[in-house]
Amino acid sequence: MTKPADIVISGAGPTGMAAALEAAACGYRTVLAAPSGTFLDDDSRTTALMQPAIHMLRDYGVFSDCEEAAAPLKVLRMVDATGRLFRAPTVSFRAAEAGYEEFGFNIPNQALNTALEKAVKAHDLIETVDAMVSAVAFNDDAAFVTLSNGDTYETRLVVGADGVHSLVRQAADIGQRTWSYPQTALVAAFDHERHHEFISTEFHTQEGPFTQVPLPGNRSSLVWVMRPERVETVMAMEPDALARAIEDNLQSTLGKVSNVTKPQGWPLSSLVAHTFGKARVMLIGQAAHAFPPIGAQGLNLGFRDVADLAAVLAKAGEDPGAAAVARRYDMRRRADVYMRTGGVDVLNRSLLTDFLPVQMGRAAFLSVLRNISPLRGLVMREGIEPGGGLKAMAGPFRGKDADVRTDRAAG
């Protein structure tokens, strides 16, 4: 027997759960399908979420449930540790310069997922199903989603939140561009002697970024990007040797390092779907785009997918999967996804290349950012929210125009 649903979401990661909450908030009966065990019990990764995503979590009533495990990010610092002839100066981006108390918060994935899952299960319009999507078929008026438990749903819209190997994307015949990097990211967490003062430091090495991100207390998370041939050696290190290696890469800025969790390795690659929405289908998160963990852009981009999904669903009416609705979603996402993917790709490749003009260009750009405060503020705001820097620049003029309109209305 086929069951009815307004929207079916495949995948229950953070973006899938956030999308379910937004769809339900718009009044749609939503099915969230994913097998149990989606979350790894030993996942030591964390996510640095910027203010727009934090605002969304607050709106869901979720942030309070994971705030205790999170740490604010007040300064983002970039250090050139390449040892090359042309090295960029150290650049510090301070939230206060951009008018924020903090850029966002670093949240352990387990805490974030648990808090979102609690909110999803409490919503009357969301049905969670412990099964994966095994097939999707379409006609002009509906999509038919078959689950691994044998259930089939007839729905107006399928949201693919099912990762880089998205079955929804494949079923909808949406192609993608993919490429890989000669890099693997090791993730771990560790204690340190000195407090981080809520500063996240990204050391740029010839193999990729070595990034320390604050956690509560004298503890931080680590994303260490290296060439694959080094991974087994580092993962096989004794705890004390690994702690010393981390301390050396941190240039002892946080003092003695200890209590390092067992590292986990994640090969790096990138993906961009050819389209993010077509009739009966919309893609979010890593089903739509994926790239290396640089500049805290990955999951933040996924949450912006969810925000734009919510914006088009709020005006979609009875048919949230209509071709016109999907086209609006696709157009809203294109510029943001392409710019972020391209920017991260260029930055990552600039670390790997030995081509001197590229090294000089990177050093020159960071020097300009360091020395020109207004430009640094613009970059910070754009990094947090697309268009944020331009809105800030236009603020005084918009305010003046608003005053004129108010005076005219009063007259």
PDB file of N, CA, C and O in Angstrom, residues 78-102:
ATOM      1  N   MET A  78      44.964  33.004  10.693  1.00  0.00           N
ATOM      2  CA  MET A  78      45.605  32.237   9.632  1.00  0.00           C
ATOM      3  C   MET A  78      47.107  32.468   9.713  1.00  0.00           C
ATOM      4  O   MET A  78      47.568  33.619   9.702  1.00  0.00           O
ATOM      5  N   VAL A  79      47.874  31.359   9.801  1.00  0.00           N
ATOM      6  CA  VAL A  79      49.326  31.420   9.937  1.00  0.00           C
ATOM      7  C   VAL A  79      49.961  30.657   8.789  1.00  0.00           C
ATOM      8  O   VAL A  79      49.634  29.491   8.550  1.00  0.00           O
ATOM      9  N   ASP A  80      50.869  31.304   8.073  1.00  0.00           N
ATOM     10  CA  ASP A  80      51.591  30.645   6.984  1.00  0.00           C
ATOM     11  C   ASP A  80      52.738  29.842   7.578  1.00  0.00           C
ATOM     12  O   ASP A  80      53.725  30.400   8.072  1.00  0.00           O
ATOM     13  N   ALA A  81      52.589  28.517   7.562  1.00  0.00           N
ATOM     14  CA  ALA A  81      53.631  27.625   8.079  1.00  0.00           C
ATOM     15  C   ALA A  81      54.219  26.783   6.955  1.00  0.00           C
ATOM     16  O   ALA A  81      54.693  25.668   7.169  1.00  0.00           O
ATOM     17  N   THR A  82      54.200  27.327   5.728  1.00  0.00           N
ATOM     18  CA  THR A  82      54.685  26.565   4.577  1.00  0.00           C
ATOM     19  C   THR A  82      56.206  26.501   4.533  1.00  0.00           C
ATOM     20  O   THR A  82      56.771  25.582   3.932  1.00  0.00           O
ATOM     21  N   GLY A  83      56.884  27.489   5.139  1.00  0.00           N
ATOM     22  CA  GLY A  83      58.341  27.520   5.088  1.00  0.00           C
ATOM     23  C   GLY A  83      58.876  27.906   3.730  1.00  0.00           C
ATOM     24  O   GLY A  83      60.077  27.763   3.453  1.00  0.00           O
ATOM     25  N   ARG A  84      58.023  28.427   2.854  1.00  0.00           N
ATOM     26  CA  ARG A  84      58.437  28.789   1.500  1.00  0.00           C
ATOM     27  C   ARG A  84      59.074  30.175   1.469  1.00  0.00           C
ATOM     28  O   ARG A  84      58.985  30.944   2.431  1.00  0.00           O
ATOM     29  N   LEU A  85      59.653  30.480   0.322  1.00  0.00           N
ATOM     30  CA  LEU A  85      60.318  31.770   0.154  1.00  0.00           C
ATOM     31  C   LEU A  85      59.335  32.919   0.311  1.00  0.00           C
ATOM     32  O   LEU A  85      59.604  33.904   1.008  1.00  0.00           O
ATOM     33  N   PHE A  86      58.187  32.797  -0.357  1.00  0.00           N
ATOM     34  CA  PHE A  86      57.157  33.832  -0.253  1.00  0.00           C
ATOM     35  C   PHE A  86      56.081  33.356   0.717  1.00  0.00           C
ATOM     36  O   PHE A  86      55.280  32.479   0.392  1.00  0.00           O
ATOM     37  N   ARG A  87      56.113  33.908   1.916  1.00  0.00           N
ATOM     38  CA  ARG A  87      55.163  33.514   2.945  1.00  0.00           C
ATOM     39  C   ARG A  87      54.231  34.677   3.259  1.00  0.00           C
ATOM     40  O   ARG A  87      54.651  35.842   3.293  1.00  0.00           O
ATOM     41  N   ALA A  88      52.987  34.323   3.501  1.00  0.00           N
ATOM     42  CA  ALA A  88      51.992  35.342   3.836  1.00  0.00           C
ATOM     43  C   ALA A  88      52.135  35.736   5.296  1.00  0.00           C
ATOM     44  O   ALA A  88      52.551  34.922   6.138  1.00  0.00           O
ATOM     45  N   PRO A  89      51.780  36.966   5.642  1.00  0.00           N
ATOM     46  CA  PRO A  89      51.798  37.361   7.043  1.00  0.00           C
ATOM     47  C   PRO A  89      50.651  36.706   7.799  1.00  0.00           C
ATOM     48  O   PRO A  89      49.663  36.268   7.199  1.00  0.00           O
ATOM     49  N   THR A  90      50.790  36.626   9.111  1.00  0.00           N
ATOM     50  CA  THR A  90      49.695  36.121   9.937  1.00  0.00           C
ATOM     51  C   THR A  90      48.550  37.135   9.926  1.00  0.00           C
ATOM     52  O   THR A  90      48.766  38.334  10.100  1.00  0.00           O
ATOM     53  N   VAL A  91      47.346  36.630   9.703  1.00  0.00           N
ATOM     54  CA  VAL A  91      46.163  37.489   9.646  1.00  0.00           C
ATOM     55  C   VAL A  91      45.172  37.010  10.699  1.00  0.00           C
ATOM     56  O   VAL A  91      44.869  35.813  10.778  1.00  0.00           O
ATOM     57  N   SER A  92      44.681  37.942  11.519  1.00  0.00           N
ATOM     58  CA  SER A  92      43.673  37.615  12.535  1.00  0.00           C
ATOM     59  C   SER A  92      42.369  38.323  12.207  1.00  0.00           C
ATOM     60  O   SER A  92      42.352  39.548  12.008  1.00  0.00           O
ATOM     61  N   PHE A  93      41.301  37.546  12.122  1.00  0.00           N
ATOM     62  CA  PHE A  93      39.970  38.085  11.894  1.00  0.00           C
ATOM     63  C   PHE A  93      39.226  38.072  13.227  1.00  0.00           C
ATOM     64  O   PHE A  93      39.013  37.007  13.804  1.00  0.00           O
ATOM     65  N   ARG A  94      38.876  39.237  13.712  1.00  0.00           N
ATOM     66  CA  ARG A  94      38.236  39.356  15.028  1.00  0.00           C
ATOM     67  C   ARG A  94      36.748  39.646  14.853  1.00  0.00           C
ATOM     68  O   ARG A  94      36.368  40.560  14.112  1.00  0.00           O
ATOM     69  N   ALA A  95      35.933  38.866  15.525  1.00  0.00           N
ATOM     70  CA  ALA A  95      34.487  39.022  15.392  1.00  0.00           C
ATOM     71  C   ALA A  95      34.045  40.441  15.726  1.00  0.00           C
ATOM     72  O   ALA A  95      33.145  40.988  15.086  1.00  0.00           O
ATOM     73  N   ALA A  96      34.680  41.042  16.716  1.00  0.00           N
ATOM     74  CA  ALA A  96      34.292  42.388  17.133  1.00  0.00           C
ATOM     75  C   ALA A  96      34.457  43.396  16.003  1.00  0.00           C
ATOM     76  O   ALA A  96      33.687  44.364  15.900  1.00  0.00           O
ATOM     77  N   GLU A  97      35.462  43.183  15.125  1.00  0.00           N
ATOM     78  CA  GLU A  97      35.669  44.092  14.003  1.00  0.00           C
ATOM     79  C   GLU A  97      34.491  44.076  13.031  1.00  0.00           C
ATOM     80  O   GLU A  97      34.216  45.072  12.364  1.00  0.00           O
ATOM     81  N   ALA A  98      33.823  42.936  12.958  1.00  0.00           N
ATOM     82  CA  ALA A  98      32.687  42.800  12.043  1.00  0.00           C
ATOM     83  C   ALA A  98      31.357  43.060  12.747  1.00  0.00           C
ATOM     84  O   ALA A  98      30.291  42.890  12.158  1.00  0.00           O
ATOM     85  N   GLY A  99      31.424  43.475  14.022  1.00  0.00           N
ATOM     86  CA  GLY A  99      30.203  43.801  14.755  1.00  0.00           C
ATOM     87  C   GLY A  99      29.533  42.624  15.423  1.00  0.00           C
ATOM     88  O   GLY A  99      28.362  42.697  15.794  1.00  0.00           O
ATOM     89  N   TYR A 100      30.281  41.523  15.629  1.00  0.00           N
ATOM     90  CA  TYR A 100      29.730  40.338  16.266  1.00  0.00           C
ATOM     91  C   TYR A 100      30.423  40.087  17.609  1.00  0.00           C
ATOM     92  O   TYR A 100      31.596  40.423  17.783  1.00  0.00           O
ATOM     93  N   GLU A 101      29.704  39.480  18.527  1.00  0.00           N
ATOM     94  CA  GLU A 101      30.345  39.028  19.761  1.00  0.00           C
ATOM     95  C   GLU A 101      31.205  37.808  19.483  1.00  0.00           C
ATOM     96  O   GLU A 101      32.277  37.632  20.056  1.00  0.00           O
ATOM     97  N   GLU A 102      30.732  36.937  18.577  1.00  0.00           N
ATOM     98  CA  GLU A 102      31.495  35.792  18.120  1.00  0.00           C
ATOM     99  C   GLU A 102      31.045  35.458  16.708  1.00  0.00           C
ATOM    100  O   GLU A 102      29.938  35.781  16.295  1.00  0.00           O
TER     101      GLU A 102
END
